[in-house]
GROMACS .gro file of C-alpha atoms in nm:
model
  183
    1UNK     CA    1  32.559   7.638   2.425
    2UNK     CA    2  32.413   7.331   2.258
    3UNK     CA    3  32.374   7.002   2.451
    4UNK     CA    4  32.555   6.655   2.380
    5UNK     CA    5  32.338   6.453   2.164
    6UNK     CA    6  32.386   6.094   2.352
    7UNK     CA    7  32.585   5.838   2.184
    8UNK     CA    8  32.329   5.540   2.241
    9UNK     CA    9  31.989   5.581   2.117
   10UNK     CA   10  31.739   5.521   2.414
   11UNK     CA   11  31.477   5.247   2.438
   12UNK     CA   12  31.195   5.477   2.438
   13UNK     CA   13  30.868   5.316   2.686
   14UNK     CA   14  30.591   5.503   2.660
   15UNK     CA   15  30.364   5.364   2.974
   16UNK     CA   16  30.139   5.664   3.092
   17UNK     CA   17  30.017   5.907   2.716
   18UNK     CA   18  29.794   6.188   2.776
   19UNK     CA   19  29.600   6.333   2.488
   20UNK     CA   20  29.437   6.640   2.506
   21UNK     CA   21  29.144   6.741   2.270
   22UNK     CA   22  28.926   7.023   2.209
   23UNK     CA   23  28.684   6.811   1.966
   24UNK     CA   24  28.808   6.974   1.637
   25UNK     CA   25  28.896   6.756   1.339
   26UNK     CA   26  29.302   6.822   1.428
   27UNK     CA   27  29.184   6.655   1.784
   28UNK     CA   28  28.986   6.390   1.586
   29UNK     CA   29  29.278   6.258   1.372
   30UNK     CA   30  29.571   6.307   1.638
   31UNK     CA   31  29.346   6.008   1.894
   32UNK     CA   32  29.443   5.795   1.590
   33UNK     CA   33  29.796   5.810   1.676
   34UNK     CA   34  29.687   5.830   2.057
   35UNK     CA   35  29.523   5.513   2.054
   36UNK     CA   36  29.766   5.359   1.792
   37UNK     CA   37  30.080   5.408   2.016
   38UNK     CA   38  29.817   5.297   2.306
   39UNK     CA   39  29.823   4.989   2.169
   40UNK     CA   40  30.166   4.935   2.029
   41UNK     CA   41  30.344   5.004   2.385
   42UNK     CA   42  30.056   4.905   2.608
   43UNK     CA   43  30.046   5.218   2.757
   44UNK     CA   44  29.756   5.395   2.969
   45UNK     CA   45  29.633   5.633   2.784
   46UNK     CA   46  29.426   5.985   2.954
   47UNK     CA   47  29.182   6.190   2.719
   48UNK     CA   48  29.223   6.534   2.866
   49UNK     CA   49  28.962   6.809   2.750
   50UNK     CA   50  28.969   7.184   2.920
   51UNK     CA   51  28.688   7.411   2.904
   52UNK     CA   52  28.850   7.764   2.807
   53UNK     CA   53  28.731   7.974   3.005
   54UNK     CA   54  28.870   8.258   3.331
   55UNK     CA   55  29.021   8.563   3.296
   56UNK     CA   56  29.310   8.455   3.102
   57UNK     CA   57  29.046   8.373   2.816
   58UNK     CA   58  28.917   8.750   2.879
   59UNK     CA   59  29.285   8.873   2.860
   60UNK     CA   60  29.355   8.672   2.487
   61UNK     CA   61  29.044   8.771   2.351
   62UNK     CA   62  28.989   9.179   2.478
   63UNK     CA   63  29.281   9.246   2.272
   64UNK     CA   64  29.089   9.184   1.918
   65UNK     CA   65  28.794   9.355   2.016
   66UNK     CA   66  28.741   9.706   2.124
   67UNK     CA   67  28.689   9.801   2.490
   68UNK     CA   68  28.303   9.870   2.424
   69UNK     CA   69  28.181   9.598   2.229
   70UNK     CA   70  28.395   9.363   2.482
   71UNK     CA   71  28.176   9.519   2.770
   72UNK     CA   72  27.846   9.437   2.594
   73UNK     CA   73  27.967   9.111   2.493
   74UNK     CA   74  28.065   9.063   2.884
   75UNK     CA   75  27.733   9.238   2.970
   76UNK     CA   76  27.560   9.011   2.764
   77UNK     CA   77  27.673   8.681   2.843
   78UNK     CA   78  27.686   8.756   3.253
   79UNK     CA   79  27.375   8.538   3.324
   80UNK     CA   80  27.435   8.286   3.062
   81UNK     CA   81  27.802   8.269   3.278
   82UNK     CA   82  27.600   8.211   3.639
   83UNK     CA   83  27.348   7.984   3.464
   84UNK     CA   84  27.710   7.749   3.344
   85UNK     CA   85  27.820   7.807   3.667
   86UNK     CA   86  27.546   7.687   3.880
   87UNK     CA   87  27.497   7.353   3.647
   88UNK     CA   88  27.891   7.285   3.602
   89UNK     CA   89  27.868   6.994   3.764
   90UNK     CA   90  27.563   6.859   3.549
   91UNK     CA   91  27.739   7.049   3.239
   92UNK     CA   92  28.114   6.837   3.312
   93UNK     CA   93  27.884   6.517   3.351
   94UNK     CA   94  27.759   6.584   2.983
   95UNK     CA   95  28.103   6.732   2.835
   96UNK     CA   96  28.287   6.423   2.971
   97UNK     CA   97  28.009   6.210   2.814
   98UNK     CA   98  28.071   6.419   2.501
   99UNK     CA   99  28.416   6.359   2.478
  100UNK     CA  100  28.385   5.998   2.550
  101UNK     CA  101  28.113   5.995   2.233
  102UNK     CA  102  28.365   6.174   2.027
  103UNK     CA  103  28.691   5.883   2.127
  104UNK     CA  104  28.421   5.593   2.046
  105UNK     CA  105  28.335   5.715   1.725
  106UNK     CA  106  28.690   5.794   1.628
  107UNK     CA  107  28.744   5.449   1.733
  108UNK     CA  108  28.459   5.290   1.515
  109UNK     CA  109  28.680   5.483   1.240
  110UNK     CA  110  29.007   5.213   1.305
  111UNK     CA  111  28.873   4.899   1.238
  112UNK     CA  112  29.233   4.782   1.152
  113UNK     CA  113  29.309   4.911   1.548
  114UNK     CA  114  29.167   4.710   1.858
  115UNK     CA  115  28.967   4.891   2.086
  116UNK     CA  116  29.151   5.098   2.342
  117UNK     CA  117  29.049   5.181   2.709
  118UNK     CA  118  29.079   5.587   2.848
  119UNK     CA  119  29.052   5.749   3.124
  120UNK     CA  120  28.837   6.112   3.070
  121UNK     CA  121  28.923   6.402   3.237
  122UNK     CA  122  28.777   6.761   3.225
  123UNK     CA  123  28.888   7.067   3.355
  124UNK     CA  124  28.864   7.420   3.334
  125UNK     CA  125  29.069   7.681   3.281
  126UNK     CA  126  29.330   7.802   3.084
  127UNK     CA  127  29.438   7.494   2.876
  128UNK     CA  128  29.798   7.554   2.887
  129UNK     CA  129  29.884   7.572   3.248
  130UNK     CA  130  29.621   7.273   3.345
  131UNK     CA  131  29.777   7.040   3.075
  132UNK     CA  132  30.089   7.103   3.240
  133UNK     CA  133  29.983   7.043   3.531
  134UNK     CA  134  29.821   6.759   3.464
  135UNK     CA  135  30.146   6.597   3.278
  136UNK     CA  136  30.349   6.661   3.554
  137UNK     CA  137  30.099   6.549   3.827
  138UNK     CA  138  30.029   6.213   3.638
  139UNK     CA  139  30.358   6.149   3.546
  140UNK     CA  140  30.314   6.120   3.186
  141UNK     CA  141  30.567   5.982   2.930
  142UNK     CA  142  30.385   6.192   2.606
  143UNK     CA  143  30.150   6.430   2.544
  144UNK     CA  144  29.960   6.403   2.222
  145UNK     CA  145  29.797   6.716   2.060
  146UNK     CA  146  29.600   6.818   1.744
  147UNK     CA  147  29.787   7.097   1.572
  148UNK     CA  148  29.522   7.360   1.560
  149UNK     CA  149  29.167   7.414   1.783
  150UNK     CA  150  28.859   7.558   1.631
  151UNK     CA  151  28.862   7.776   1.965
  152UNK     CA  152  28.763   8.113   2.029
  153UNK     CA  153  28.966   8.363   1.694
  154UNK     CA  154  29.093   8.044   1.563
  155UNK     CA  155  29.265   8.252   1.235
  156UNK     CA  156  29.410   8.515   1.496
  157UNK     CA  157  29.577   8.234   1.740
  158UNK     CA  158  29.635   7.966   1.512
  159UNK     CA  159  29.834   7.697   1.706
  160UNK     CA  160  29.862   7.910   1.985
  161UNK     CA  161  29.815   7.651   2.268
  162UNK     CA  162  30.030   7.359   2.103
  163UNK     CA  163  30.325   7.613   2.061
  164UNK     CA  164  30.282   7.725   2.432
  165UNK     CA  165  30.248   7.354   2.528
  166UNK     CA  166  30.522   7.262   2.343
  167UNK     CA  167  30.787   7.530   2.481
  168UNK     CA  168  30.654   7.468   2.851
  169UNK     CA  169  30.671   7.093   2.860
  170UNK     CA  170  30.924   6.889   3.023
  171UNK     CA  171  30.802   6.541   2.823
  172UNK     CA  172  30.777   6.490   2.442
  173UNK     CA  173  30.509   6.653   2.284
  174UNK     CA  174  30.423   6.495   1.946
  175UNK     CA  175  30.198   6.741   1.768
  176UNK     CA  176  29.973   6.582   1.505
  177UNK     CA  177  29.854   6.788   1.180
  178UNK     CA  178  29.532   6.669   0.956
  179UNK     CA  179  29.708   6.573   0.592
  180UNK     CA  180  29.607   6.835   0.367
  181UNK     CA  181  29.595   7.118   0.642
  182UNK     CA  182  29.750   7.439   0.524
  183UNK     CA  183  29.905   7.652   0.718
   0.00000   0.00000   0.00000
């Protein structure tokens, strides 16, 4: 069963655009159309970064690695896990500095674009459920995503998290790809 297209064409407001990034190059060149359609409707505009990280990372990625070699990797990485743990606070100081870094020098990239103000928010978790949540809480209009991560397996789940995004969303989703990107 398809749904009636409406006959009048909506005046589409954009007031309240979040923008998630995970500091690739797709993230880079989709805050150009964040901060352009920033501008252009006056909106507010949220920089939303998540820290993979949880079981559900553990669950993706044990699947592409044997049960062994994921124990030693696990093994391996336990203290380096505690030592993140116990400075997480310092640590999302620094990432949220990071991210600001990486907005202001995509900014100093648009000189033909004014300046645009953003709030930074970091969380952690598995980045599909929190930037849902994080739409719905803040009442967003748009959510603005690179089209591919340079996360953990990038080849094996290319796109993974803008597709889940994308199906799970109740707002538009406008998915920005770098020019030149293949598939």
């Amino acid at each position: 069963m398809t749904k009636k297209v409406p006959d009048k064409v909506p005046n589409i407001e954009y007031n309240k655009i979040l923008y998630t990034t995970d500091l690739s190059e797709s993230g880079r060149y989709a805050f150009h159309h964040a901060a352009s359609l920033t501008n252009r409707y006056g909106a507010d505009l949220t920089v939303l970064h998540v820290v993979e990280g949880g079981p559900e990372l553990d669950r993706r990625l044990f699947g592409y690695v044997d049960e062994k070699l994921w124990e030693e990797i696990k093994t391996q990485n336990l203290q380096e896990a505690r030592d993140i743990l116990t400075r997480r606070k310092r640590d999302n100081a620094a990432i949220k500095e990071c991210v600001g870094q990486f907005c202001e020098e995509v900014q100093g990239n648009m000189p033909e674009q004014p300046d645009v103000s953003y709030r930074v928010v970091i969380k952690m978790g598995d980045p599909v459920n929190l930037i849902i949540e994080e739409a719905e809480a803040g009442n967003y209009d748009l959510i603005i995503m690179g089209s591919h991560g340079h996360g953990p397996l990038r080849t094996a789940m290319m796109g993974d998290t803008v597709l889940r995004v994308v199906k799970r969303s109740k707002i538009p989703v406008l998915v920005v790809r770098v020019p030149g990107e293949a598939e």
